[in-house]
Coordinates of C-alpha atoms and ligand atoms in Angstrom, one line a residue:
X1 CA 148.4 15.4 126.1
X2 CA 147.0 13.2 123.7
X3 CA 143.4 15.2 122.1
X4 CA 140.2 13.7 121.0
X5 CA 140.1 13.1 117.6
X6 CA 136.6 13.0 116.9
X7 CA 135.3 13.7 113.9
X8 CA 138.5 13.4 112.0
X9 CA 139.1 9.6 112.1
X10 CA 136.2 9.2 109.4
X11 CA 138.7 10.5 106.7
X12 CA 141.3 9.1 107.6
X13 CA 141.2 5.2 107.5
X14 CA 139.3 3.2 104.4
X15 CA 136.0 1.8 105.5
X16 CA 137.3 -1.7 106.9
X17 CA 139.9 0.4 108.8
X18 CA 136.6 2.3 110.4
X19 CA 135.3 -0.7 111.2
X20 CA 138.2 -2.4 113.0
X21 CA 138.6 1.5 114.9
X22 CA 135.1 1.0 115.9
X23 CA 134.8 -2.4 117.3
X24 CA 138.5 -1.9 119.6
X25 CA 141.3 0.2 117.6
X26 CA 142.4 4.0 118.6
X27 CA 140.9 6.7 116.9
X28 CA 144.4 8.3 116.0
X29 CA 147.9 7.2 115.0
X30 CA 149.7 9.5 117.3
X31 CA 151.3 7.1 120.2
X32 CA 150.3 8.8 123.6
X33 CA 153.6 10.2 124.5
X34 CA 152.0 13.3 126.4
X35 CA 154.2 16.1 128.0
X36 CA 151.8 16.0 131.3
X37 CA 153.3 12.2 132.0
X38 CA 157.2 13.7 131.3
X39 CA 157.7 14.7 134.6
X40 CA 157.2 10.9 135.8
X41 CA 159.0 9.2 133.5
X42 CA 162.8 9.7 134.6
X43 CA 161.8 8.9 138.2
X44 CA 161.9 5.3 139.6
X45 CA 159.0 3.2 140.4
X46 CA 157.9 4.1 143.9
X47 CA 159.4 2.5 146.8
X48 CA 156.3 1.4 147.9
X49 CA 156.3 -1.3 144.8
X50 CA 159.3 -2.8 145.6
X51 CA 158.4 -5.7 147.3
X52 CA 155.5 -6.6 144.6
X53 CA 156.5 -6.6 141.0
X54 CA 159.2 -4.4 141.0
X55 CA 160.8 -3.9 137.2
X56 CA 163.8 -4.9 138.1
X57 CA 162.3 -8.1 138.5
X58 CA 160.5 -8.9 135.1
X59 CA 157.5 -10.9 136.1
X60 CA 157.2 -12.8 133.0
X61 CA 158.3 -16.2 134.9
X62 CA 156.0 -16.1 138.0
X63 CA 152.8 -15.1 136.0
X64 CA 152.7 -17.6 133.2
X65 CA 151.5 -20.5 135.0
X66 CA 147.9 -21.7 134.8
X67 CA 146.9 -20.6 138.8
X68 CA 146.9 -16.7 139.4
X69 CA 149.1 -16.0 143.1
X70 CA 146.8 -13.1 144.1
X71 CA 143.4 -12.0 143.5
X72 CA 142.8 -8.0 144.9
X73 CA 140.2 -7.6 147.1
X74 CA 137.5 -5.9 145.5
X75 CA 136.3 -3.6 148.4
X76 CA 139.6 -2.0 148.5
X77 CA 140.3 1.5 146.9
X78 CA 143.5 0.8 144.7
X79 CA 144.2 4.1 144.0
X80 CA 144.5 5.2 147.4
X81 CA 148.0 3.6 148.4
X82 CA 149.0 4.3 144.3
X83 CA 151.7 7.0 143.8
X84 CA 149.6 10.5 143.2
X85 CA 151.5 11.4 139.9
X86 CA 150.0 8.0 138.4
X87 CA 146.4 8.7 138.9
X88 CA 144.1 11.3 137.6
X89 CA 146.5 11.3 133.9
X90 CA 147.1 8.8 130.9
X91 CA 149.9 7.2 132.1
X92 CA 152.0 6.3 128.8
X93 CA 154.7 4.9 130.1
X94 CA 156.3 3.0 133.3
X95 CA 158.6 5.5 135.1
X96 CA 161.1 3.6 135.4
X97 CA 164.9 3.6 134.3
X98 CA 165.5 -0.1 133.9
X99 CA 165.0 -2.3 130.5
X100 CA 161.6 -3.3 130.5
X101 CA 158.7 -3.4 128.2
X102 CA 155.4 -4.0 129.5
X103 CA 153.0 -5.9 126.1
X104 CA 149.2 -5.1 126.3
X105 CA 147.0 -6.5 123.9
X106 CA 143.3 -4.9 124.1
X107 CA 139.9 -6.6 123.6
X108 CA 137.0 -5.5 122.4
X109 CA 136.2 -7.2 118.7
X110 CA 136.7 -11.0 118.5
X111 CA 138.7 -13.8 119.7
X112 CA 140.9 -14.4 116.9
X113 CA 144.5 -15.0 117.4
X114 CA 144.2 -14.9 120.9
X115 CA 145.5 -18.7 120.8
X116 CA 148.2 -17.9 119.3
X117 CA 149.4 -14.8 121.5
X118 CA 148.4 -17.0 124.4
X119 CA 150.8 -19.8 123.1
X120 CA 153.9 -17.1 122.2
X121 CA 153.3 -15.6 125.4
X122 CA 153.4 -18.9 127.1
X123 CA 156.5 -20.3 125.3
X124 CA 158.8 -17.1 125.6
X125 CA 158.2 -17.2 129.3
X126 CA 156.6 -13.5 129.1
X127 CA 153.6 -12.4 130.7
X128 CA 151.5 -9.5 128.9
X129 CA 148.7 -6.7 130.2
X130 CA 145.2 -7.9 128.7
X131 CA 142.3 -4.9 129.0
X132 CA 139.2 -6.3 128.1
X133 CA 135.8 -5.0 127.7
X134 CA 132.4 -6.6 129.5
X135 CA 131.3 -7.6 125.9
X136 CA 134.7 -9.5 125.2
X137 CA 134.1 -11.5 128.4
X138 CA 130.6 -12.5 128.5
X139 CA 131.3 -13.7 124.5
X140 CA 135.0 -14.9 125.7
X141 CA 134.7 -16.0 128.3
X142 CA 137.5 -19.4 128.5
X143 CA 139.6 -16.9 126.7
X144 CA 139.3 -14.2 129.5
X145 CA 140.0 -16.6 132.0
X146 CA 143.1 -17.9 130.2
X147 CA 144.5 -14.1 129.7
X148 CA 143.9 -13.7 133.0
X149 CA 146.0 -16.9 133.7
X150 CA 148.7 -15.6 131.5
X151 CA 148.9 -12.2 132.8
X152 CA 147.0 -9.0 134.4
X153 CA 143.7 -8.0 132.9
X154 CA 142.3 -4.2 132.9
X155 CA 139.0 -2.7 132.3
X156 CA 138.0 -1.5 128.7
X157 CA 134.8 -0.3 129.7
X158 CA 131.3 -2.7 128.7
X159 CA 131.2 -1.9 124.8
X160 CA 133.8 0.4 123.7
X161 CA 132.1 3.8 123.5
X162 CA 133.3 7.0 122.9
X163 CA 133.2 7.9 126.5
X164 CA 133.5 11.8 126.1
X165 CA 130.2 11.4 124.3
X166 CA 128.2 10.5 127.2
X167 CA 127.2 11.3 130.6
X168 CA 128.9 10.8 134.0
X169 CA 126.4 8.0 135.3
X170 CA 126.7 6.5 131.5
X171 CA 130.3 6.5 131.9
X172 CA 130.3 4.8 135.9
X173 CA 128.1 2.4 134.1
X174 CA 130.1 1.6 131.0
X175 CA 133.1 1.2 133.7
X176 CA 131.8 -0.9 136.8
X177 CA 129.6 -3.0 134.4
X178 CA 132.7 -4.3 132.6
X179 CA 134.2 -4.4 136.3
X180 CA 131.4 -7.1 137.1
X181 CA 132.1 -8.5 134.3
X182 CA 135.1 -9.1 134.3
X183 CA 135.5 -10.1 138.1
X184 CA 132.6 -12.6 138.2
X185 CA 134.1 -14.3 134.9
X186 CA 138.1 -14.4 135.9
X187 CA 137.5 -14.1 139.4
X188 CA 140.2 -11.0 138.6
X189 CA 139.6 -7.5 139.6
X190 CA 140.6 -5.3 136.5
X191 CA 140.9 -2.3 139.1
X192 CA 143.3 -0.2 139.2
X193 CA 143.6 -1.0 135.5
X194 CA 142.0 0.8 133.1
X195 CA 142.2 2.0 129.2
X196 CA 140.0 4.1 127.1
X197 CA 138.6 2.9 124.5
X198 CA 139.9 4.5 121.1
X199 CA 142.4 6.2 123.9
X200 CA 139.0 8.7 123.8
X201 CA 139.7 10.5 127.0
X202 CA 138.8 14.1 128.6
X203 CA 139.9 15.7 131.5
X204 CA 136.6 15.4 133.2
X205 CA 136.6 11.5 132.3
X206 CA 140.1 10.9 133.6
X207 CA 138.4 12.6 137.1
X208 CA 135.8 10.1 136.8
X209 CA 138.0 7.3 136.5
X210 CA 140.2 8.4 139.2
X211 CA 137.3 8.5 141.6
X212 CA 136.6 5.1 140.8
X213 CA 139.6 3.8 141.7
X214 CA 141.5 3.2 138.4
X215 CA 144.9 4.7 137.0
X216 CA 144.4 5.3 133.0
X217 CA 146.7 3.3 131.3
X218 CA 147.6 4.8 127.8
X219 CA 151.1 3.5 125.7
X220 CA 154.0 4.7 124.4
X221 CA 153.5 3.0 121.0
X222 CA 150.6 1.6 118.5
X223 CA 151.5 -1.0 117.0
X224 CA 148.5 -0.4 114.6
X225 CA 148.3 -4.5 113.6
X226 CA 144.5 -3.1 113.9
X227 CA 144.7 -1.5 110.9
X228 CA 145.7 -4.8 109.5
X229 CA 146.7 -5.4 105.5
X230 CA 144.5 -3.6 104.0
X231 CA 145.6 -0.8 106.3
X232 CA 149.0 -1.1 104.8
X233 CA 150.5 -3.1 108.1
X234 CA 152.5 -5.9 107.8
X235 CA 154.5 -8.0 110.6
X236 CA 157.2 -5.9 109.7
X237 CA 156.0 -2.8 110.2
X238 CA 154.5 -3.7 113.2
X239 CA 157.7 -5.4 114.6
X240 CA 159.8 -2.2 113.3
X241 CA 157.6 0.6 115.3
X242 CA 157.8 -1.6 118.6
X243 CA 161.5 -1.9 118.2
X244 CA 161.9 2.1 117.3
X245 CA 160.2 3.0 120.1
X246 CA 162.0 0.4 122.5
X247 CA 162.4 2.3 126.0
X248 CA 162.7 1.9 129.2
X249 CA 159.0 1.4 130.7
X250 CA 157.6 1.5 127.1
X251 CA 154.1 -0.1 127.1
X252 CA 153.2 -1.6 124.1
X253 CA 149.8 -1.2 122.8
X254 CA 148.8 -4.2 120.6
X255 CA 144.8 -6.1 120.2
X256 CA 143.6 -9.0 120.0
X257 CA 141.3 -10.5 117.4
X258 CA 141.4 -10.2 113.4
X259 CA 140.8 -7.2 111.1
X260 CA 137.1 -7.2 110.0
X261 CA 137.5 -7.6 106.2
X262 CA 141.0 -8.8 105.9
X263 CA 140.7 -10.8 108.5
X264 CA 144.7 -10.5 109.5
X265 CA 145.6 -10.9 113.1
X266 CA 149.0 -8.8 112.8
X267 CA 149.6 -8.7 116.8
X268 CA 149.5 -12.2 117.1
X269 CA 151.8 -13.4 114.2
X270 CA 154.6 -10.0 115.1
X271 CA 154.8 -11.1 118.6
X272 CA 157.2 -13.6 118.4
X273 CA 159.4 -11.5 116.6
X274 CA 158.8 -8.2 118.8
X275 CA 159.4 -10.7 121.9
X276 CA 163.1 -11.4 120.4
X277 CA 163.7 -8.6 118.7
X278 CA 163.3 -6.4 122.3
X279 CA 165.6 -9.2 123.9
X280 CA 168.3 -8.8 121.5
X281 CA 168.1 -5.2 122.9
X282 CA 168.4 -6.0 126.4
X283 CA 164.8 -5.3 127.4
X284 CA 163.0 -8.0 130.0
X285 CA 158.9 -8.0 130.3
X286 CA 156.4 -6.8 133.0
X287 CA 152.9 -6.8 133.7
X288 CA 151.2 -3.5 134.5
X289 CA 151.4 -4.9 138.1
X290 CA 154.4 -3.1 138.3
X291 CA 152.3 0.0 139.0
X292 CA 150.5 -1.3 141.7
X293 CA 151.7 -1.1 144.9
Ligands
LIG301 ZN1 139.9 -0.9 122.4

């Protein structure tokens, strides 16, 4: 179980650092890879998925063209038909056994290099998971709709707060707002989808977001491209911890837009070479549609 870190991440990153944690990075270094989603992780995918986006069949050339093939209801309770050990947890990985990776990218700062992940995604054929927050959307908003194009967008709640920090009906808000949001934009329902921000969660939260109808999507690596250059990141360090952690259902956290005072967009210029580099190892590419039935 990945813990809060509040309170420590002020000494641990330079100010611009801070800054980029603040507007969309994690609070911590530590990848989520939490004992409480082991027991998952060597099962299959449920049955019940097979006839959507099952990972044996990577999605990546069904989801990158411009019109999206299905829009979810948005009356409907995800969750319900979901498999139980998903929901109610940070789910930090696909259980799955077969070679696939599913790329997310989170959005909470700016829109820079979003063109050119759009354009690698697009060329390589591979679709990515985009969780956006409320804020991103209404400032975004011809860049939400062309994720959503070129993928499966989650919720990242309205503006990125520290969720533990506030109450239950400040929470629901921070969550359905961005759900408006985001739906009314796209015309995409980020449900079941969601990610906290700074990966800031707390047992009582993760109840919360259950009840709403979302499975908390963590990842089994940081790329920390947030950090950027003046972090001490560098396209090969970023391509070298994806590649390290390569596993089957490894979800790959990554984020759009450019370091606030180096202004690097790390993500955007590794992903060519983290799209090859986990082909050359045998792994295909899925959306976090994979999870939902
Ligand atoms: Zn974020």
């Amino acid at each position: 179980m990945r813990t809060s870190v509040r309170g420590t991440s002020v000494t641990a990153f330079a100010l611009g650092v801070l800054l980029m944690s603040a507007a969309c990075g994690p609070s911590s270094q530590t990848p989520q890879t939490g004992s409480t989603t082991s027991a998952s992780l060597t099962n299959p995918v449920p049955s019940s998925s097979a006839g959507r986006a099952s990972p044996a069949t990577p999605t990546a050339t069904t989801s990158t063209t411009s019109s999206k093939p299905t829009i979810r209801p948005s009356t409907t309770t995800p969750t319900a038909t979901i498999a139980p050990s998903l929901v109610g947890r940070v789910v930090s990985r696909i259980p799955t056994s077969r070679k696939v990776v599913a790329l997310t990218f989170d959005a909470g700062a700016n829109g820079d290099g979003v063109d050119s992940i759009l354009a690698t995604l697009a060329r390589d054929k591979v679709a990515g998971s985009f969780f956006l927050t409320g804020d991103f959307v209404d400032s975004y908003p011809t860049l939400a709709r062309r994720m959503s194009a070129m993928g499966r967008l989650g919720n990242h709640t309205t503006n990125h707060p520290h969720l533990p920090a506030m109450t239950d009906a400040q929470v629901r808000r921070q969550i359905a707002g961005a759900r408006t949001t985001i739906l009314s934009v796209t015309g995409e329902d980020p449900r079941p989808l969601f990610r906290f921000p700074f990966g800031d969660s707390s047992p009582h939260d993760l109840e919360i977001v259950r009840a709403l109808g979302y499975v908390t999507i963590g990842w089994t690596v940081d790329s920390l491209g947030w950090q950027g250059t003046s972090g001490g990141r560098s396209v090969d360090s970023i391509v070298q911890r994806v590649l390290h952690a390569a596993a089957p259902g490894e979800i790959v956290l990554m984020h759009v837009g450019s370091h606030p005072t180096d202004h690097s967009t790390l993500d955007a210029n590794a992903l060519p070479r983290v799209i090859s580099g986990l082909r050359a190892a045998g792994y295909g590419f899925v959306t976090l549609d994979t999870l939902v039935p």
